[in-house]
Coordinates of C-alpha atoms (C1' of nucleotides) in Angstrom, one line a residue:
Chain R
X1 CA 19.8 -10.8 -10.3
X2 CA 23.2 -9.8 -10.3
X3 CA 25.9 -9.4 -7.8
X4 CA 27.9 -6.2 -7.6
X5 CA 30.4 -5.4 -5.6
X6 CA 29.3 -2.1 -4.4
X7 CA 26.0 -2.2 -5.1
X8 CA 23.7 -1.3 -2.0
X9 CA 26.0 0.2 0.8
X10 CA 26.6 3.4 -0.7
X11 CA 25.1 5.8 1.5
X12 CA 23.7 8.8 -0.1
X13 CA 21.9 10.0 2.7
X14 CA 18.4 8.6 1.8
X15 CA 15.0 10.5 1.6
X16 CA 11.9 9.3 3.1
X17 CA 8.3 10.0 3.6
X18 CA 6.1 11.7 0.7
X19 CA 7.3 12.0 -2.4
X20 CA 7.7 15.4 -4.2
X21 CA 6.3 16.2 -7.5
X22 CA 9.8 16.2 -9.0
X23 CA 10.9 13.3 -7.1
X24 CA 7.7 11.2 -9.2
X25 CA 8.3 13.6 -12.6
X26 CA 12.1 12.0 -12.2
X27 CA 10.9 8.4 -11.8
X28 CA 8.3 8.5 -14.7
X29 CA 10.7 9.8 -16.9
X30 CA 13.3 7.9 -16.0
X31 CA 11.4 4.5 -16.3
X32 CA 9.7 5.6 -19.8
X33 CA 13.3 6.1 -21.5
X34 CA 15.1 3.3 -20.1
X35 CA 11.9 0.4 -18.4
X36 CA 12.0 -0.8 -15.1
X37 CA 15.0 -2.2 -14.1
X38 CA 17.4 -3.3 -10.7
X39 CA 15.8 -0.9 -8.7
X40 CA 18.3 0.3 -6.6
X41 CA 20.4 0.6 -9.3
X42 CA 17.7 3.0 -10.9
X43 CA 17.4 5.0 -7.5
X44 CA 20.5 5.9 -8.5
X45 CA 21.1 6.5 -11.8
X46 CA 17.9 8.5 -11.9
X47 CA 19.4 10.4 -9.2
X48 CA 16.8 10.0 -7.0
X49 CA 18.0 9.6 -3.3
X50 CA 15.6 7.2 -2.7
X51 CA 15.8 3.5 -2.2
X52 CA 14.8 1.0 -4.4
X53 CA 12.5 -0.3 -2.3
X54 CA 10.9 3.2 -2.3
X55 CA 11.1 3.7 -6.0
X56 CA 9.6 0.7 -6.5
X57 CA 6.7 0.8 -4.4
X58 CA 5.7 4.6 -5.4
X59 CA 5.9 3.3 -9.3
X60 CA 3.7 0.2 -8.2
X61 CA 1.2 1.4 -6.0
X62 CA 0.6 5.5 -7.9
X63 CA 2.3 6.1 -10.7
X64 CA 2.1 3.3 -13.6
X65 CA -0.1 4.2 -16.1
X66 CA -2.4 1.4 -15.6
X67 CA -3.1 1.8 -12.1
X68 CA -6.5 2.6 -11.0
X69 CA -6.7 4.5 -7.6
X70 CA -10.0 5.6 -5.7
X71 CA -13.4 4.2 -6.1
X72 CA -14.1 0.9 -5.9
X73 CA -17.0 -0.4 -7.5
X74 CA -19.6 -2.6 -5.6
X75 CA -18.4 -5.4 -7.6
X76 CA -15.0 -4.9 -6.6
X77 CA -15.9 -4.5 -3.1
X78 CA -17.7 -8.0 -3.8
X79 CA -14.8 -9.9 -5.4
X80 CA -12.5 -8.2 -2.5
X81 CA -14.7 -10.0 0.4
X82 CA -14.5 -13.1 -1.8
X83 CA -10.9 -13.4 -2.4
X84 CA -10.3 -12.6 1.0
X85 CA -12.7 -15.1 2.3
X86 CA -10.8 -17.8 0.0
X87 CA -7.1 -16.5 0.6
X88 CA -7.1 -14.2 4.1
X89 CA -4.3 -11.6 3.3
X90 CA -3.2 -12.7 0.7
X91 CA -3.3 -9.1 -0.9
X92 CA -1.2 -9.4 -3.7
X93 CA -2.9 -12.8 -5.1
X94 CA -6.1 -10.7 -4.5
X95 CA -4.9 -7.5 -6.5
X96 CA -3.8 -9.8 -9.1
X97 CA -7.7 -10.2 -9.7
X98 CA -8.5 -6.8 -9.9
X99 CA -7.2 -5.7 -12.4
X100 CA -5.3 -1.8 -11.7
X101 CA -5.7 -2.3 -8.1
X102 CA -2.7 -2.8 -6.2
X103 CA -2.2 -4.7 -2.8
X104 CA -1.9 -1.8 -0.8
X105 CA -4.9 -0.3 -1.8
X106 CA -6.7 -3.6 -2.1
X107 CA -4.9 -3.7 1.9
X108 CA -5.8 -0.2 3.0
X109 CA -9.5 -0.7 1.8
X110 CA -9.9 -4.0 3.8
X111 CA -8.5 -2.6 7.1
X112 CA -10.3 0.5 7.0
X113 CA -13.6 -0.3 5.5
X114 CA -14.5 -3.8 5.2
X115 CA -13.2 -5.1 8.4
X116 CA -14.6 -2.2 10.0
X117 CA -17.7 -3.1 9.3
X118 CA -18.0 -6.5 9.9
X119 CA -16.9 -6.0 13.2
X120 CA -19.5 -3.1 13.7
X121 CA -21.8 -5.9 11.9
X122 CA -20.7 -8.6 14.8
X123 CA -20.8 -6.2 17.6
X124 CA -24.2 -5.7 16.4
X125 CA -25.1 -9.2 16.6
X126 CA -23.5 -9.5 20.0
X127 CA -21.3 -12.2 18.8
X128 CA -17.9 -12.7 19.9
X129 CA -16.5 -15.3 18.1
X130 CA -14.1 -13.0 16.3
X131 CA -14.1 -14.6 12.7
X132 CA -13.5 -11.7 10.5
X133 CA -10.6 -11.1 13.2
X134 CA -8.7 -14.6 12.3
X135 CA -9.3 -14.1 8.6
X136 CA -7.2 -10.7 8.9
X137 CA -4.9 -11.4 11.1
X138 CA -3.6 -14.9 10.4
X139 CA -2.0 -14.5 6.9
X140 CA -0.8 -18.3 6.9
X141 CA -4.3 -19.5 7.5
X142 CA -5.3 -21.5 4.2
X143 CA -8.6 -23.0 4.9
X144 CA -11.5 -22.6 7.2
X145 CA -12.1 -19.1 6.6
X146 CA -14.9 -17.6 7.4
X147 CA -16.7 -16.0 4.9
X148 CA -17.3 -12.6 5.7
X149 CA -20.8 -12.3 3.8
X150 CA -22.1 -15.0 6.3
X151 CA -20.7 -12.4 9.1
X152 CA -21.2 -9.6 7.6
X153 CA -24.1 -9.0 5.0
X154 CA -24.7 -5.2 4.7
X155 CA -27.7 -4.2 2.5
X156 CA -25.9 -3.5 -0.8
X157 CA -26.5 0.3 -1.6
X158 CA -25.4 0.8 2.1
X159 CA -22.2 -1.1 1.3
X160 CA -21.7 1.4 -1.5
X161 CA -22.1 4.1 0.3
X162 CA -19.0 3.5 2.6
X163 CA -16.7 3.7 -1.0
X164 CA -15.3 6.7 0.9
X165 CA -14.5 10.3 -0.3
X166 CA -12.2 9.8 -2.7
X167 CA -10.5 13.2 -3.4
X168 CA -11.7 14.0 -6.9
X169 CA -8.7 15.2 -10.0
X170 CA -10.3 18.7 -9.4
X171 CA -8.7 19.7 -6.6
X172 CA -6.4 22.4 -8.1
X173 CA -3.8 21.2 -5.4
X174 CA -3.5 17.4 -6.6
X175 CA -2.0 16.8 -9.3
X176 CA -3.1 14.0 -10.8
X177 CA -1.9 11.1 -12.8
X178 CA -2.8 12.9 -15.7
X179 CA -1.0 16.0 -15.3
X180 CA 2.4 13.9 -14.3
X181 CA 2.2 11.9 -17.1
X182 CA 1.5 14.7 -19.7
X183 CA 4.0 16.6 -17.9
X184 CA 7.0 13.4 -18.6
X185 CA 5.5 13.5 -21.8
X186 CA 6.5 17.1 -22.3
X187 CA 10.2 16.6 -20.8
X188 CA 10.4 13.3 -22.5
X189 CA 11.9 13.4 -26.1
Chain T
dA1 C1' -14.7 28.5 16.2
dA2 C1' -11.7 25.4 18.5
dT3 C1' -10.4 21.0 19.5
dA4 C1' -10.7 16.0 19.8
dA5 C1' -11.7 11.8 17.6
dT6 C1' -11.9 9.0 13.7
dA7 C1' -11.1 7.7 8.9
dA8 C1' -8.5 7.2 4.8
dC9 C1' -4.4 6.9 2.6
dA10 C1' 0.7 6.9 1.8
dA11 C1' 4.9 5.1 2.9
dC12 C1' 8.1 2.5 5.6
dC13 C1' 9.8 -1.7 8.0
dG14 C1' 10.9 -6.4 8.6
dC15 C1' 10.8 -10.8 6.8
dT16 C1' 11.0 -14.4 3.3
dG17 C1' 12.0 -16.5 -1.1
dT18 C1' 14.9 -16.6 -5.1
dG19 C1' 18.8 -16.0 -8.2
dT20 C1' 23.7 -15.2 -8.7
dC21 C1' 28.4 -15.4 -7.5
Chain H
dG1 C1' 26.6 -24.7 -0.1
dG2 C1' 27.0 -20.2 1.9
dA3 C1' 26.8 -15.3 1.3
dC4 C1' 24.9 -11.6 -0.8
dA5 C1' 21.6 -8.6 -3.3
dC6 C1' 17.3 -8.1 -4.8
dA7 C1' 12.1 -8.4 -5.4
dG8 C1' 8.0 -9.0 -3.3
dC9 C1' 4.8 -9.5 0.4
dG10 C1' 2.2 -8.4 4.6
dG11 C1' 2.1 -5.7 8.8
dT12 C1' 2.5 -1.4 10.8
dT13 C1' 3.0 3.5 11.5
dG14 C1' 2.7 8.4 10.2
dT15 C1' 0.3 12.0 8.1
dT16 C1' -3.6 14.4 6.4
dA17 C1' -8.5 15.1 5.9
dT18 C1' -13.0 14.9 7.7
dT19 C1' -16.5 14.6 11.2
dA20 C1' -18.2 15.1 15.8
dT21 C1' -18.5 17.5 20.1

DNA sequence: AATAATAACAACCGCTGTGTC
DNA sequence: GGACACAGCGGTTGTTATTAT
């Protein structure tokens, strides 16, 4: 990592929130011709006015090629509880595991799925011990996890049938990964 | 049909660790 | 060794879609 002088404080009146077709079209293409770099430095000379940071995390988490978005397999969902059972939130060790997931999906999908249910699971038990709670929320808890399975042991078809309803590459008004990609593939020379 | 509640996902924020000057 | 810039991580919040009333 290098120093420059006036490398961060230049402030081009930033964007935030979603990121626009172009805004991605620009990345993709920009990354394909000249690889992922010093981010902020690419913000820039991509002309994007985004930060690094951003640029970063939209190529991570939704526009690499490799990346796999949207339905999670059962055996996914398995290896998730297991990771997470061995590492708490450790999301990005867990991703590392699966492979074309990224953290913050691998993050999203515990919150609003997974620890869902196990808490529906221990209300049903009328427990209150609040495992599944310490697993999530302690992030520098390395041992004595509990193991969500022994909280939480859903009948397995059931389990699948919470993978959620992923919008499919149909919709006319989502482009997908597929599209973009042709698309930089089209402005690219 | 309208509205409220909930779920799912995308993106940002703040912090920490690391490398360079 | 301190300051700085950056990457990466995990937590949180905002937005949109879906479902229930």
């Amino acid at each position: 990592m290098k120093k420059s002088p006036s490398s961060s404080s230049h402030d081009v009146q930033v964007r935030k929130g979603p990121w626009t077709m172009e805004e991605d079209l620009i990345l993709i293409n920009y990354i394909t011709n000249h690889g992922e770099g010093v981010w902020n430095t690419l913000a820039r000379s991509a002309g994007l006015k985004r930060t690094g940071k951003s640029c970063r995390l939209r190529w991570l988490n939704y526009l690499r090629p490799d990346v796999r978005r949207g339905n999670i397999t059962p055996e996914e969902q398995l290896l998730i509880m297991e990771l997470h059972a061995k590492w708490g939130n450790r999301w990005s060790k867990i991703a590392k595991h699966l492979r074309g997931r990224t953290d913050n999906e691998i993050k999203n999908y515990w919150r609003t799925r997974i620890q869902k249910h196990i808490k529906h699971a221990e209300n049903f038990n009328g427990k209150s011990s609040g495992h599944a709670d310490q697993a999530t929320t302690s992030s520098t808890q390395t041992c004595n996890v509990i193991n969500p399975m022994e909280t939480y042991s859903p009948p397995y078809d059931n389990f699948q049938s919470f993978s959620g309803p992923y919008p499919t590459e149909t919709n006319e008004n989502v482009w997908s990964m597929e599209d973009l990609w042709s698309m930089q593939l089209l402005n690219s020379d």
